Coordinates of C-alpha atoms and ligand atoms in Angstrom, one line a residue:
X1 CA -98.3 -18.8 238.7
X2 CA -96.4 -18.0 241.8
X3 CA -95.5 -14.5 242.9
X4 CA -92.0 -13.3 243.0
X5 CA -90.3 -10.1 244.4
X6 CA -86.9 -8.6 245.1
X7 CA -85.6 -5.5 246.6
X8 CA -82.2 -4.1 246.9
X9 CA -81.4 -1.0 248.7
X10 CA -80.2 0.5 252.2
X11 CA -83.1 -0.1 254.5
X12 CA -84.2 -3.7 255.9
X13 CA -86.1 -5.1 253.2
X14 CA -88.1 -8.0 254.9
X15 CA -91.3 -5.8 255.6
X16 CA -91.1 -4.4 252.0
X17 CA -91.0 -7.8 250.6
X18 CA -93.9 -8.9 252.7
X19 CA -95.9 -5.9 251.5
X20 CA -95.0 -6.5 248.0
X21 CA -95.9 -10.3 248.4
X22 CA -99.6 -9.2 249.8
X23 CA -100.1 -7.7 246.2
X24 CA -99.3 -11.0 244.5
X25 CA -101.2 -13.3 246.6
X26 CA -103.7 -13.6 243.9
X27 CA -101.0 -15.6 242.0
X28 CA -101.0 -18.2 244.7
X29 CA -101.2 -18.8 248.7
X30 CA -99.9 -22.2 249.2
X31 CA -96.8 -21.1 250.9
X32 CA -94.4 -17.9 251.4
X33 CA -91.0 -17.1 252.1
X34 CA -88.3 -14.3 252.0
X35 CA -84.5 -14.7 252.1
X36 CA -82.2 -11.8 252.8
X37 CA -78.2 -11.4 253.4
X38 CA -77.9 -11.2 257.4
X39 CA -74.5 -9.7 258.1
X40 CA -72.7 -11.3 255.2
X41 CA -74.8 -14.6 254.8
X42 CA -77.9 -15.8 253.2
X43 CA -80.7 -16.6 255.6
X44 CA -84.5 -17.2 255.1
X45 CA -87.9 -17.5 256.7
X46 CA -90.6 -19.7 255.3
X47 CA -94.2 -20.8 256.2
X48 CA -96.7 -23.1 255.0
X49 CA -100.2 -21.4 254.1
X50 CA -101.0 -17.7 253.5
X51 CA -98.7 -14.8 254.1
X52 CA -100.0 -14.4 257.5
X53 CA -98.1 -17.3 258.7
X54 CA -94.9 -15.9 257.2
X55 CA -95.6 -12.7 258.8
X56 CA -95.9 -14.5 262.2
X57 CA -92.6 -16.3 261.5
X58 CA -90.8 -13.2 260.7
X59 CA -92.1 -11.4 264.0
X60 CA -90.9 -14.2 265.9
X61 CA -87.6 -14.2 264.2
X62 CA -87.1 -11.0 262.2
X63 CA -84.7 -10.6 259.3
X64 CA -82.8 -7.3 258.9
X65 CA -81.0 -7.5 255.5
X66 CA -81.0 -4.7 252.8
X67 CA -81.2 -7.0 250.0
X68 CA -83.8 -9.9 249.6
X69 CA -86.2 -12.0 247.5
X70 CA -89.7 -13.2 248.3
X71 CA -92.1 -15.6 247.1
X72 CA -95.8 -16.6 247.3
X73 CA -96.5 -20.3 245.9
X74 CA -98.9 -21.7 243.8
X75 CA -97.8 -25.5 244.0
X76 CA -96.7 -27.4 240.9
X77 CA -93.8 -29.8 241.6
X78 CA -94.1 -30.9 245.1
X79 CA -96.8 -30.6 248.0
X80 CA -97.4 -27.2 249.6
X81 CA -95.2 -27.6 252.5
X82 CA -92.7 -25.6 254.3
X83 CA -89.8 -27.8 252.9
X84 CA -91.1 -27.1 249.4
X85 CA -91.6 -23.4 250.0
X86 CA -89.3 -20.8 248.1
X87 CA -86.8 -19.4 248.5
X88 CA -84.9 -22.4 247.9
X89 CA -81.2 -22.2 248.9
X90 CA -78.0 -23.7 249.3
X91 CA -75.1 -22.4 251.1
X92 CA -74.4 -19.8 248.3
X93 CA -77.5 -19.1 246.3
X94 CA -81.0 -18.5 247.3
X95 CA -83.7 -18.5 244.6
X96 CA -87.5 -17.7 243.8
X97 CA -89.1 -19.0 240.9
X98 CA -92.5 -18.7 239.0
X99 CA -93.0 -21.2 236.3
X100 CA -91.8 -24.8 235.5
X101 CA -88.2 -26.0 234.9
X102 CA -89.1 -28.7 232.3
X103 CA -85.9 -30.4 232.1
X104 CA -85.3 -30.5 235.9
X105 CA -85.2 -34.0 236.3
X106 CA -82.3 -34.7 233.8
X107 CA -80.6 -31.9 235.6
X108 CA -81.2 -33.1 239.0
X109 CA -79.9 -36.6 237.9
X110 CA -76.7 -35.1 236.5
X111 CA -76.2 -33.0 239.6
X112 CA -76.7 -35.9 241.9
X113 CA -74.3 -37.9 240.1
X114 CA -71.9 -35.0 240.5
X115 CA -72.5 -35.1 244.4
X116 CA -74.9 -32.5 245.0
X117 CA -77.9 -33.3 247.5
X118 CA -81.4 -32.1 247.2
X119 CA -83.8 -31.4 249.8
X120 CA -87.1 -30.6 248.2
X121 CA -89.5 -32.1 245.7
X122 CA -89.5 -29.0 243.4
X123 CA -88.3 -28.5 239.9
X124 CA -87.0 -25.0 241.2
X125 CA -84.2 -26.2 243.6
X126 CA -82.4 -27.6 240.6
X127 CA -81.7 -23.9 239.5
X128 CA -80.2 -23.1 242.9
X129 CA -77.9 -26.2 242.8
X130 CA -76.8 -25.4 239.1
X131 CA -75.6 -22.1 240.3
X132 CA -73.9 -23.4 243.3
X133 CA -71.9 -25.9 240.9
X134 CA -70.9 -23.0 238.6
X135 CA -69.8 -21.1 241.8
X136 CA -67.9 -24.1 242.9
X137 CA -66.1 -24.1 239.7
X138 CA -64.8 -20.7 240.4
X139 CA -67.2 -18.4 238.5
X140 CA -68.3 -15.1 239.7
X141 CA -72.2 -14.6 240.2
X142 CA -73.1 -13.0 237.0
X143 CA -70.9 -15.3 235.0
X144 CA -72.4 -18.5 237.0
X145 CA -75.9 -17.0 236.0
X146 CA -74.9 -16.5 232.5
X147 CA -73.7 -20.1 232.1
X148 CA -76.5 -21.6 234.0
X149 CA -79.5 -19.8 232.0
X150 CA -79.2 -21.5 228.5
X151 CA -79.4 -24.8 230.5
X152 CA -83.0 -24.2 231.7
X153 CA -85.8 -25.4 229.6
X154 CA -89.5 -24.3 230.2
X155 CA -91.0 -21.2 231.6
X156 CA -89.7 -19.2 234.3
X157 CA -89.2 -15.9 236.0
X158 CA -86.4 -15.9 238.4
X159 CA -84.8 -13.8 241.2
X160 CA -81.7 -14.9 242.6
X161 CA -79.7 -13.8 245.8
X162 CA -75.8 -14.6 246.3
X163 CA -74.3 -15.4 249.6
X164 CA -72.1 -12.6 250.8
X165 CA -73.4 -10.1 247.7
X166 CA -75.0 -7.4 249.5
X167 CA -75.2 -5.2 246.3
X168 CA -76.4 -7.8 243.6
X169 CA -79.6 -9.2 242.5
X170 CA -80.2 -11.0 239.3
X171 CA -83.6 -11.4 237.4
X172 CA -84.5 -13.5 234.4
X173 CA -87.9 -13.8 232.3
X174 CA -88.3 -16.7 230.1
X175 CA -92.0 -16.9 229.7
X176 CA -93.7 -15.5 232.7
X177 CA -93.8 -11.6 233.1
X178 CA -91.3 -9.8 235.2
X179 CA -90.9 -6.2 236.0
X180 CA -88.0 -4.2 237.2
X181 CA -88.8 -1.0 239.2
X182 CA -86.6 1.9 239.4
X183 CA -86.3 3.6 242.8
X184 CA -84.1 6.4 244.4
X185 CA -81.2 4.1 245.7
X186 CA -83.4 1.2 245.6
X187 CA -84.2 -1.3 242.8
X188 CA -87.1 -3.6 242.8
X189 CA -88.2 -6.9 241.0
X190 CA -91.7 -8.1 240.9
X191 CA -94.0 -10.1 238.8
X192 CA -96.2 -7.2 238.2
X193 CA -96.4 -3.6 238.5
X194 CA -99.0 -3.7 241.0
X195 CA -96.7 -5.4 243.4
X196 CA -94.1 -2.5 243.1
X197 CA -96.8 0.1 243.1
X198 CA -96.1 1.1 246.7
X199 CA -92.3 1.8 245.8
X200 CA -92.0 3.2 242.5
X201 CA -94.1 4.0 239.2
X202 CA -90.9 3.8 237.0
X203 CA -91.1 0.2 235.6
X204 CA -89.2 -1.6 233.0
X205 CA -90.8 -4.9 231.6
X206 CA -88.3 -7.6 230.7
X207 CA -88.8 -8.9 227.3
X208 CA -88.9 -12.5 226.8
X209 CA -85.5 -14.0 227.4
X210 CA -84.1 -11.0 228.9
X211 CA -82.1 -11.0 232.3
X212 CA -81.1 -8.1 234.4
X213 CA -78.4 -7.7 237.1
X214 CA -79.3 -5.1 239.6
X215 CA -77.5 -3.1 242.3
X216 CA -79.0 -0.6 244.6
X217 CA -78.4 2.3 242.1
X218 CA -78.1 0.6 238.6
X219 CA -79.8 -2.0 236.3
X220 CA -78.1 -3.6 233.3
X221 CA -80.1 -5.6 230.8
X222 CA -79.0 -8.6 228.6
X223 CA -81.0 -10.4 225.9
X224 CA -81.4 -14.0 225.4
X225 CA -78.1 -14.2 223.6
X226 CA -76.2 -12.6 226.6
X227 CA -75.8 -9.3 224.8
X228 CA -76.2 -6.0 226.6
X229 CA -79.6 -4.3 225.7
X230 CA -81.2 -1.0 226.4
X231 CA -84.8 -1.4 228.2
X232 CA -86.5 1.7 228.8
X233 CA -88.6 2.2 232.1
X234 CA -92.1 3.3 231.6
X235 CA -94.6 5.2 234.0
X236 CA -96.7 2.4 235.3
X237 CA -100.4 3.3 236.0
X238 CA -100.6 0.7 238.8
X239 CA -99.4 3.1 241.5
X240 CA -102.9 4.8 241.4
X241 CA -104.8 1.8 241.6
X242 CA -106.4 1.2 245.1
X243 CA -106.6 -2.7 246.4
X244 CA -108.6 -2.6 249.5
X245 CA -112.1 -4.0 250.1
X246 CA -113.6 -0.8 251.2
X247 CA -116.6 -1.5 253.3
X248 CA -117.1 -5.0 252.0
X249 CA -116.5 -8.4 253.5
X250 CA -114.6 -9.6 250.7
X251 CA -112.7 -8.5 247.1
X252 CA -115.7 -10.5 245.3
X253 CA -118.4 -8.8 247.1
X254 CA -116.9 -5.4 246.3
X255 CA -116.3 -6.3 242.7
X256 CA -119.8 -7.5 242.1
X257 CA -121.0 -4.5 243.3
X258 CA -118.5 -2.3 241.3
X259 CA -120.0 -3.8 238.1
X260 CA -122.8 -0.9 237.2
X261 CA -119.8 1.4 237.2
X262 CA -117.2 -0.2 235.6
X263 CA -119.5 -1.8 232.8
X264 CA -120.3 1.8 232.3
X265 CA -116.8 3.1 231.8
X266 CA -116.1 0.3 229.7
X267 CA -119.2 0.6 227.4
X268 CA -118.6 4.6 227.1
X269 CA -115.1 3.9 226.0
X270 CA -116.2 1.9 223.0
X271 CA -119.7 3.7 222.4
X272 CA -120.9 7.0 222.0
X273 CA -123.9 7.2 224.0
X274 CA -125.1 10.5 223.0
X275 CA -124.9 9.9 219.2
X276 CA -125.6 6.1 219.5
X277 CA -122.7 5.2 217.4
X278 CA -119.6 2.9 218.1
X279 CA -116.4 4.7 218.3
X280 CA -113.8 4.2 216.0
X281 CA -110.9 2.9 218.3
X282 CA -109.9 -0.3 216.8
X283 CA -107.0 0.9 214.8
X284 CA -105.1 -0.9 213.0
X285 CA -107.7 -3.5 212.1
X286 CA -110.0 -3.0 209.3
X287 CA -113.0 -4.7 210.5
X288 CA -114.8 -4.2 207.1
X289 CA -112.1 -6.6 205.5
X290 CA -112.2 -9.8 207.8
X291 CA -114.5 -12.5 207.0
X292 CA -113.8 -14.8 209.9
X293 CA -112.7 -14.4 213.6
X294 CA -110.8 -16.9 215.6
X295 CA -111.5 -16.5 219.4
X296 CA -109.8 -18.0 222.2
X297 CA -109.5 -17.6 226.1
X298 CA -109.7 -19.6 229.3
X299 CA -112.2 -20.3 232.0
X300 CA -114.6 -17.3 232.7
X301 CA -113.0 -15.5 229.9
X302 CA -113.7 -18.3 227.4
X303 CA -117.4 -18.2 228.4
X304 CA -117.4 -14.4 227.8
X305 CA -116.1 -15.3 224.5
X306 CA -118.8 -17.8 223.8
X307 CA -121.2 -15.2 224.4
X308 CA -119.4 -12.9 222.1
X309 CA -119.7 -15.6 219.5
X310 CA -123.4 -15.4 219.5
X311 CA -123.2 -11.6 219.1
X312 CA -120.7 -11.5 216.5
X313 CA -122.6 -14.1 214.3
X314 CA -126.1 -12.5 215.0
X315 CA -125.3 -8.7 215.0
X316 CA -122.2 -8.6 212.9
X317 CA -122.8 -11.7 210.6
X318 CA -119.2 -12.6 211.2
X319 CA -118.6 -16.4 211.4
X320 CA -116.5 -17.3 214.7
X321 CA -114.3 -20.2 215.6
X322 CA -113.9 -20.4 219.3
X323 CA -111.8 -22.7 221.6
X324 CA -110.4 -22.9 225.0
X325 CA -107.0 -21.8 224.8
X326 CA -105.3 -25.0 226.0
X327 CA -106.8 -26.7 223.0
X328 CA -106.6 -24.0 220.5
X329 CA -102.9 -23.7 220.9
X330 CA -102.3 -27.5 219.9
X331 CA -105.1 -28.4 217.6
X332 CA -103.2 -26.7 214.4
X333 CA -106.2 -24.8 213.2
X334 CA -105.8 -23.8 209.7
X335 CA -106.0 -19.8 209.5
X336 CA -106.4 -17.9 206.4
X337 CA -103.8 -15.2 206.3
X338 CA -104.9 -11.5 207.2
X339 CA -107.7 -12.9 209.4
X340 CA -108.6 -11.6 212.7
X341 CA -107.8 -13.5 216.1
X342 CA -109.1 -12.1 219.3
X343 CA -107.9 -13.3 222.6
X344 CA -109.6 -12.5 226.0
X345 CA -107.9 -12.4 229.2
X346 CA -108.4 -10.4 232.5
X347 CA -104.6 -10.9 233.7
X348 CA -103.2 -10.8 230.2
X349 CA -100.7 -13.3 231.5
X350 CA -102.5 -16.6 231.0
X351 CA -99.9 -18.9 229.5
X352 CA -102.2 -20.9 227.2
X353 CA -104.1 -17.9 225.8
X354 CA -100.7 -16.2 225.3
X355 CA -99.4 -19.6 223.4
X356 CA -102.6 -19.5 221.2
X357 CA -102.0 -15.7 220.4
X358 CA -98.5 -16.6 219.2
X359 CA -99.6 -19.4 217.0
X360 CA -102.2 -17.2 215.3
X361 CA -99.3 -14.5 215.1
X362 CA -97.1 -16.9 213.3
X363 CA -100.0 -17.9 210.9
X364 CA -100.4 -14.3 209.8
X365 CA -103.3 -13.3 211.8
X366 CA -104.2 -9.6 213.0
X367 CA -104.1 -9.9 216.8
X368 CA -106.7 -8.2 218.9
X369 CA -106.7 -8.5 222.9
X370 CA -109.6 -7.9 225.2
X371 CA -107.5 -7.3 228.6
X372 CA -107.8 -5.9 231.7
X373 CA -104.2 -5.3 232.4
X374 CA -102.8 -2.9 229.7
X375 CA -99.2 -3.6 230.5
X376 CA -99.5 -7.3 230.1
X377 CA -97.6 -9.5 228.0
X378 CA -100.9 -10.3 225.9
X379 CA -101.4 -6.5 225.4
X380 CA -98.0 -5.8 224.2
X381 CA -97.8 -8.6 221.9
X382 CA -101.3 -7.6 220.2
X383 CA -101.9 -5.3 217.2
X384 CA -104.9 -3.8 219.0
X385 CA -105.8 -3.7 222.6
X386 CA -109.4 -3.3 223.7
X387 CA -109.1 -2.5 227.4
X388 CA -111.8 -3.6 229.8
X389 CA -112.0 -0.8 232.5
X390 CA -112.7 -3.0 235.1
X391 CA -109.8 -1.8 237.4
X392 CA -107.8 -4.5 239.4
X393 CA -109.8 -7.6 240.0
X394 CA -108.2 -9.2 243.3
X395 CA -110.9 -11.8 244.1
X396 CA -109.8 -15.1 242.4
X397 CA -113.3 -15.7 240.9
X398 CA -113.6 -13.4 238.2
X399 CA -116.8 -11.1 238.2
X400 CA -116.4 -7.6 237.1
X401 CA -113.7 -8.5 234.4
X402 CA -116.4 -10.8 233.1
X403 CA -119.1 -8.4 232.6
X404 CA -116.8 -6.0 231.2
X405 CA -115.3 -8.4 228.8
X406 CA -118.8 -8.9 227.7
X407 CA -119.4 -4.9 227.5
X408 CA -116.3 -4.9 225.0
X409 CA -117.5 -7.9 223.2
X410 CA -120.9 -6.6 222.5
X411 CA -119.5 -3.1 221.4
X412 CA -117.2 -4.7 219.1
X413 CA -120.1 -6.9 217.5
X414 CA -121.7 -3.5 216.6
X415 CA -118.5 -1.9 215.4
X416 CA -117.9 -5.1 213.2
X417 CA -121.5 -5.2 212.1
X418 CA -121.4 -1.7 211.1
X419 CA -118.0 -2.1 209.2
X420 CA -119.3 -5.2 207.5
X421 CA -122.6 -3.4 206.5
X422 CA -124.5 -6.0 208.6
X423 CA -126.5 -3.5 210.6
X424 CA -127.7 0.0 209.5
X425 CA -127.6 3.3 211.5
X426 CA -131.0 2.7 213.0
X427 CA -130.0 -0.8 214.2
X428 CA -126.7 0.3 215.6
X429 CA -128.6 3.2 217.5
X430 CA -131.1 1.0 218.7
X431 CA -128.6 -1.5 220.3
X432 CA -126.3 1.3 221.6
X433 CA -129.5 3.1 223.5
X434 CA -130.2 -0.5 224.9
X435 CA -126.7 -0.8 226.1
X436 CA -126.7 2.6 227.7
X437 CA -129.4 1.0 230.2
X438 CA -126.8 -1.9 231.3
X439 CA -125.7 -0.2 234.3
X440 CA -129.3 0.9 235.5
X441 CA -130.4 -2.8 235.2
X442 CA -127.4 -4.1 236.9
X443 CA -128.1 -1.8 239.7
X444 CA -131.5 -3.2 239.9
X445 CA -130.1 -6.7 239.9
X446 CA -127.9 -5.9 242.9
X447 CA -131.1 -5.0 244.8
X448 CA -132.1 -8.6 244.6
X449 CA -129.3 -9.7 246.8
X450 CA -131.3 -10.4 250.2
X451 CA -133.5 -12.8 248.4
X452 CA -130.4 -14.5 246.6
X453 CA -128.9 -15.0 249.9
X454 CA -132.0 -16.8 251.3
X455 CA -131.9 -19.0 248.2
X456 CA -128.2 -19.7 248.7
X457 CA -128.8 -20.8 252.3
X458 CA -130.7 -23.7 250.6
X459 CA -128.1 -24.5 247.8
X460 CA -125.5 -24.6 250.6
X461 CA -127.2 -28.0 251.9
X462 CA -126.7 -29.9 248.5
X463 CA -123.9 -31.6 246.7
X464 CA -124.8 -31.2 243.2
X465 CA -126.2 -28.5 241.2
X466 CA -127.4 -28.2 237.4
X467 CA -127.7 -24.8 235.6
X468 CA -129.4 -24.4 232.2
X469 CA -129.8 -21.6 229.8
X470 CA -130.3 -21.1 226.1
X471 CA -128.8 -18.9 223.5
X472 CA -126.5 -16.2 224.9
X473 CA -127.7 -17.5 228.5
X474 CA -126.2 -20.9 227.7
X475 CA -122.8 -19.6 228.3
X476 CA -124.0 -17.8 231.4
X477 CA -125.1 -21.1 232.7
X478 CA -121.6 -22.5 232.2
X479 CA -120.2 -19.5 234.0
X480 CA -122.7 -19.9 236.8
X481 CA -121.8 -23.5 237.3
X482 CA -117.9 -22.5 237.2
X483 CA -118.5 -19.7 239.8
X484 CA -120.3 -22.0 242.1
X485 CA -118.0 -24.9 241.9
X486 CA -114.7 -22.8 242.2
X487 CA -116.0 -20.7 245.6
X488 CA -118.3 -23.1 247.2
X489 CA -116.7 -26.6 246.2
X490 CA -120.3 -27.8 245.4
X491 CA -120.3 -29.7 242.1
X492 CA -122.2 -27.8 239.3
X493 CA -122.6 -28.3 235.8
X494 CA -124.1 -26.2 233.0
X495 CA -126.0 -27.2 230.1
X496 CA -127.5 -25.8 227.2
X497 CA -131.3 -26.4 228.1
X498 CA -132.2 -28.2 224.9
X499 CA -129.4 -30.8 225.7
X500 CA -131.0 -31.8 228.9
X501 CA -133.0 -34.6 227.2
X502 CA -129.8 -36.1 225.6
X503 CA -128.3 -37.2 229.0
X504 CA -128.2 -35.1 232.1
X505 CA -132.0 -35.4 232.8
X506 CA -130.9 -38.9 234.2
X507 CA -129.6 -36.9 237.0
X508 CA -132.9 -35.2 238.0
X509 CA -134.6 -36.2 241.1
X510 CA -136.1 -34.4 244.1
X511 CA -132.5 -33.7 245.5
X512 CA -131.3 -31.9 242.5
X513 CA -131.5 -28.1 242.2
X514 CA -131.7 -26.9 238.7
X515 CA -131.0 -23.0 238.3
X516 CA -132.8 -22.0 234.9
X517 CA -131.6 -18.8 233.5
X518 CA -134.4 -18.0 231.3
X519 CA -135.4 -14.2 230.4
X520 CA -138.5 -13.8 228.4
X521 CA -136.5 -13.8 225.0
X522 CA -137.4 -15.3 221.6
X523 CA -137.0 -18.9 222.9
X524 CA -138.4 -18.4 226.2
X525 CA -141.1 -21.1 225.5
X526 CA -138.6 -23.7 224.6
X527 CA -137.1 -23.0 227.8
X528 CA -140.2 -23.5 229.7
X529 CA -140.6 -26.9 228.0
X530 CA -137.2 -27.8 229.4
X531 CA -138.2 -26.7 232.8
X532 CA -141.4 -28.7 232.6
X533 CA -139.3 -31.7 232.0
X534 CA -137.3 -30.9 235.2
X535 CA -140.4 -30.4 237.2
X536 CA -142.2 -33.6 235.8
X537 CA -139.4 -35.6 237.5
X538 CA -139.3 -33.8 240.7
X539 CA -136.3 -31.4 240.1
X540 CA -136.2 -28.3 242.5
X541 CA -136.3 -25.5 239.9
X542 CA -134.6 -21.8 240.7
X543 CA -135.7 -19.7 238.1
X544 CA -134.0 -16.5 237.2
X545 CA -136.4 -14.6 234.7
X546 CA -138.0 -11.4 234.3
X547 CA -141.4 -10.1 234.9
X548 CA -142.9 -11.3 231.8
X549 CA -141.2 -14.5 232.1
X550 CA -142.4 -14.8 235.9
X551 CA -146.1 -14.2 234.8
X552 CA -145.9 -16.6 231.8
X553 CA -143.5 -19.5 233.1
X554 CA -146.6 -21.7 234.4
X555 CA -144.3 -23.6 236.4
X556 CA -143.7 -24.7 240.2
X557 CA -140.5 -23.1 241.0
X558 CA -139.0 -23.5 244.4
X559 CA -137.6 -19.9 244.0
X560 CA -138.3 -17.3 241.4
X561 CA -135.7 -14.4 241.0
X562 CA -137.7 -11.7 239.1
X563 CA -135.2 -9.3 237.0
X564 CA -136.7 -6.0 235.5
X565 CA -137.9 -6.7 231.8
X566 CA -134.7 -5.6 229.3
X567 CA -133.7 -5.8 226.0
X568 CA -132.5 -9.3 225.0
X569 CA -128.9 -7.9 224.1
X570 CA -128.3 -7.1 227.7
X571 CA -129.5 -10.2 229.4
X572 CA -126.1 -12.1 229.6
X573 CA -124.4 -9.0 230.9
X574 CA -126.9 -8.1 233.5
X575 CA -128.1 -11.9 234.6
X576 CA -124.4 -12.4 235.4
X577 CA -125.1 -10.5 238.7
X578 CA -127.8 -12.7 240.2
X579 CA -125.6 -15.8 239.0
X580 CA -122.5 -14.3 240.7
X581 CA -124.3 -13.4 243.9
X582 CA -125.7 -17.1 244.3
X583 CA -122.3 -18.5 243.9
X584 CA -120.8 -15.8 246.5
X585 CA -123.8 -16.4 249.0
X586 CA -123.6 -20.2 248.8
X587 CA -119.8 -19.8 249.5
X588 CA -120.4 -17.6 252.5
X589 CA -123.1 -20.0 253.7
X590 CA -120.5 -22.9 253.2
X591 CA -117.8 -21.1 255.0
X592 CA -115.2 -21.3 252.5
X593 CA -112.4 -18.8 251.7
X594 CA -114.3 -16.7 249.0
X595 CA -111.5 -14.6 248.0
X596 CA -108.8 -17.1 247.9
X597 CA -110.6 -20.5 247.1
X598 CA -108.4 -23.8 247.4
X599 CA -106.3 -25.0 244.8
X600 CA -106.5 -21.9 242.6
X601 CA -104.6 -18.9 241.5
X602 CA -105.7 -15.7 239.9
X603 CA -103.1 -15.7 237.2
X604 CA -102.3 -18.9 235.5
X605 CA -99.0 -18.6 233.8
X606 CA -98.3 -22.1 233.4
X607 CA -99.8 -24.8 231.2
Ligands
F6R1 C1 -113.0 -18.1 237.2 C2 -111.6 -17.6 236.6 C3 -110.9 -18.2 235.6 C4 -110.1 -17.3 234.6 C5 -109.1 -18.0 233.6 C6 -108.5 -17.0 232.7 O1 -113.6 -17.2 238.1 O2 -111.3 -16.3 237.1 O3 -111.5 -19.1 235.0 O4 -111.1 -16.5 233.9 O5 -108.1 -18.4 234.5 O6 -107.7 -16.1 233.3 P1 -107.5 -14.6 232.4 O7 -108.8 -13.9 232.2 O8 -106.5 -13.9 233.4 O9 -106.9 -15.1 231.4

């Protein structure tokens, strides 16, 4: 999940490498480094922690080479120290790597026996040393790379620099994505097109198994057999994406506030608001012909999928199997040929989700993907893409991508329901009219921010919090707990409110805040009973409900957040906003790093 870049040209590349790395910091921020060729020799600067530390290091001791590689790290093998920071180098080779070299231990043992020394705890170093051994045997850089590549097992994207070679960069992809940018007398390597967007919009995405040999004015591509292949450049849309915080303190805050707009774009892409009909943009999948749906995703995207399951089953009468992708990919689920499998991913690069997709493909499923990045691997390997129009999501905690995923899922449930004859035209119009109102209600929800900020001040004093919900708001309770724990580091758990008495109720005492997400829906009374059970045991209730619910809750809550009354289908989409705001303001009160919480990365390209 690290970010890698490479630049080869005629001007000093270190500042450009750092600029590109800034756009990749979402992939990891444990350490960073760059290497260039100074005069005729490899040199590098590395620093523990975020890029600002590397920038300071480069300011004190600049690099002026015109070819270089850079890296921002999410630690897998080896602690996040400067010693373990990339680029890893020998006298003759410097390398940056994203992924895991699974057979590094046996390779390292073999190289040590041959007399080569190692200086880090990483898996990556073995690649630098293997290349060095190949050069020592007399192979030229490209031939050394060709010889070493088949020896590497696992998932990797690599960029390599060779001592004395000022007009050569080599890149390889085996799993994690890698983009090659074409400039005017300059060529680029990047983990994604956004990293390259300040430099060029002409991008070639390497296919799995590809490698590329770059000079300042050329790119040659090879496939996994080593044969020369044609890989066309395409115009990337990333160039037009702005990635600044505007007037907001954090990307997360900005992204929470963007939700009315982006959910409106996304809904309008799938639903025709004026006629009240679902748009027919699902080709080539025939929704009328499917009788089962397999859904898979990770983290927040998985919770979106769980909500989608309720909608698919209730609105479209389509049975759904859903699992987190890290389980799905290994549980050998039997799949009937011709079925539909749907994968949800903001980044479109999540390793487990991609592996689940490939399992389904091998088992004869039609593949649909709800993705935010249309050029991503998951998008490119799918038969049909249902794009969330959230724009770039930079905050590590997913917010606007989640509500856009929900917007797509609810639109698909209507389209599938219609195609399967599960809903009639009147119901379709009713649901779509309701969804038309989602952005307006989302705006109203944002107005509750000051009240939520005050509640967050109380939550920041506790160590454990429970979230409860029923029906589509049960997965939202799971999402609320995830959001809170990942950015505030407060332990939180989400439960289906009806499950409380089967165990978690033992946790309730006067110190335990319980956030209850309970719009006045068809099972509101049942949730009220569960709240009574909490109240009877002294638990502190924070109730998120609507005007009707607040009037009828008959409960002594410590805080009540009153949302506008709204159609039931909207509630998980709109109630996501107070849930996100609660996590955001609690984290602010705790003083944590909201946009880059510890141990996390935005794009999880390793298992
Ligand atoms: C939580 C969060 C993660 C991601 C998960 C999947 O806020 O962002 O749980 O949802 O890592 O990522 P994508 O959607 O990129 O596949």
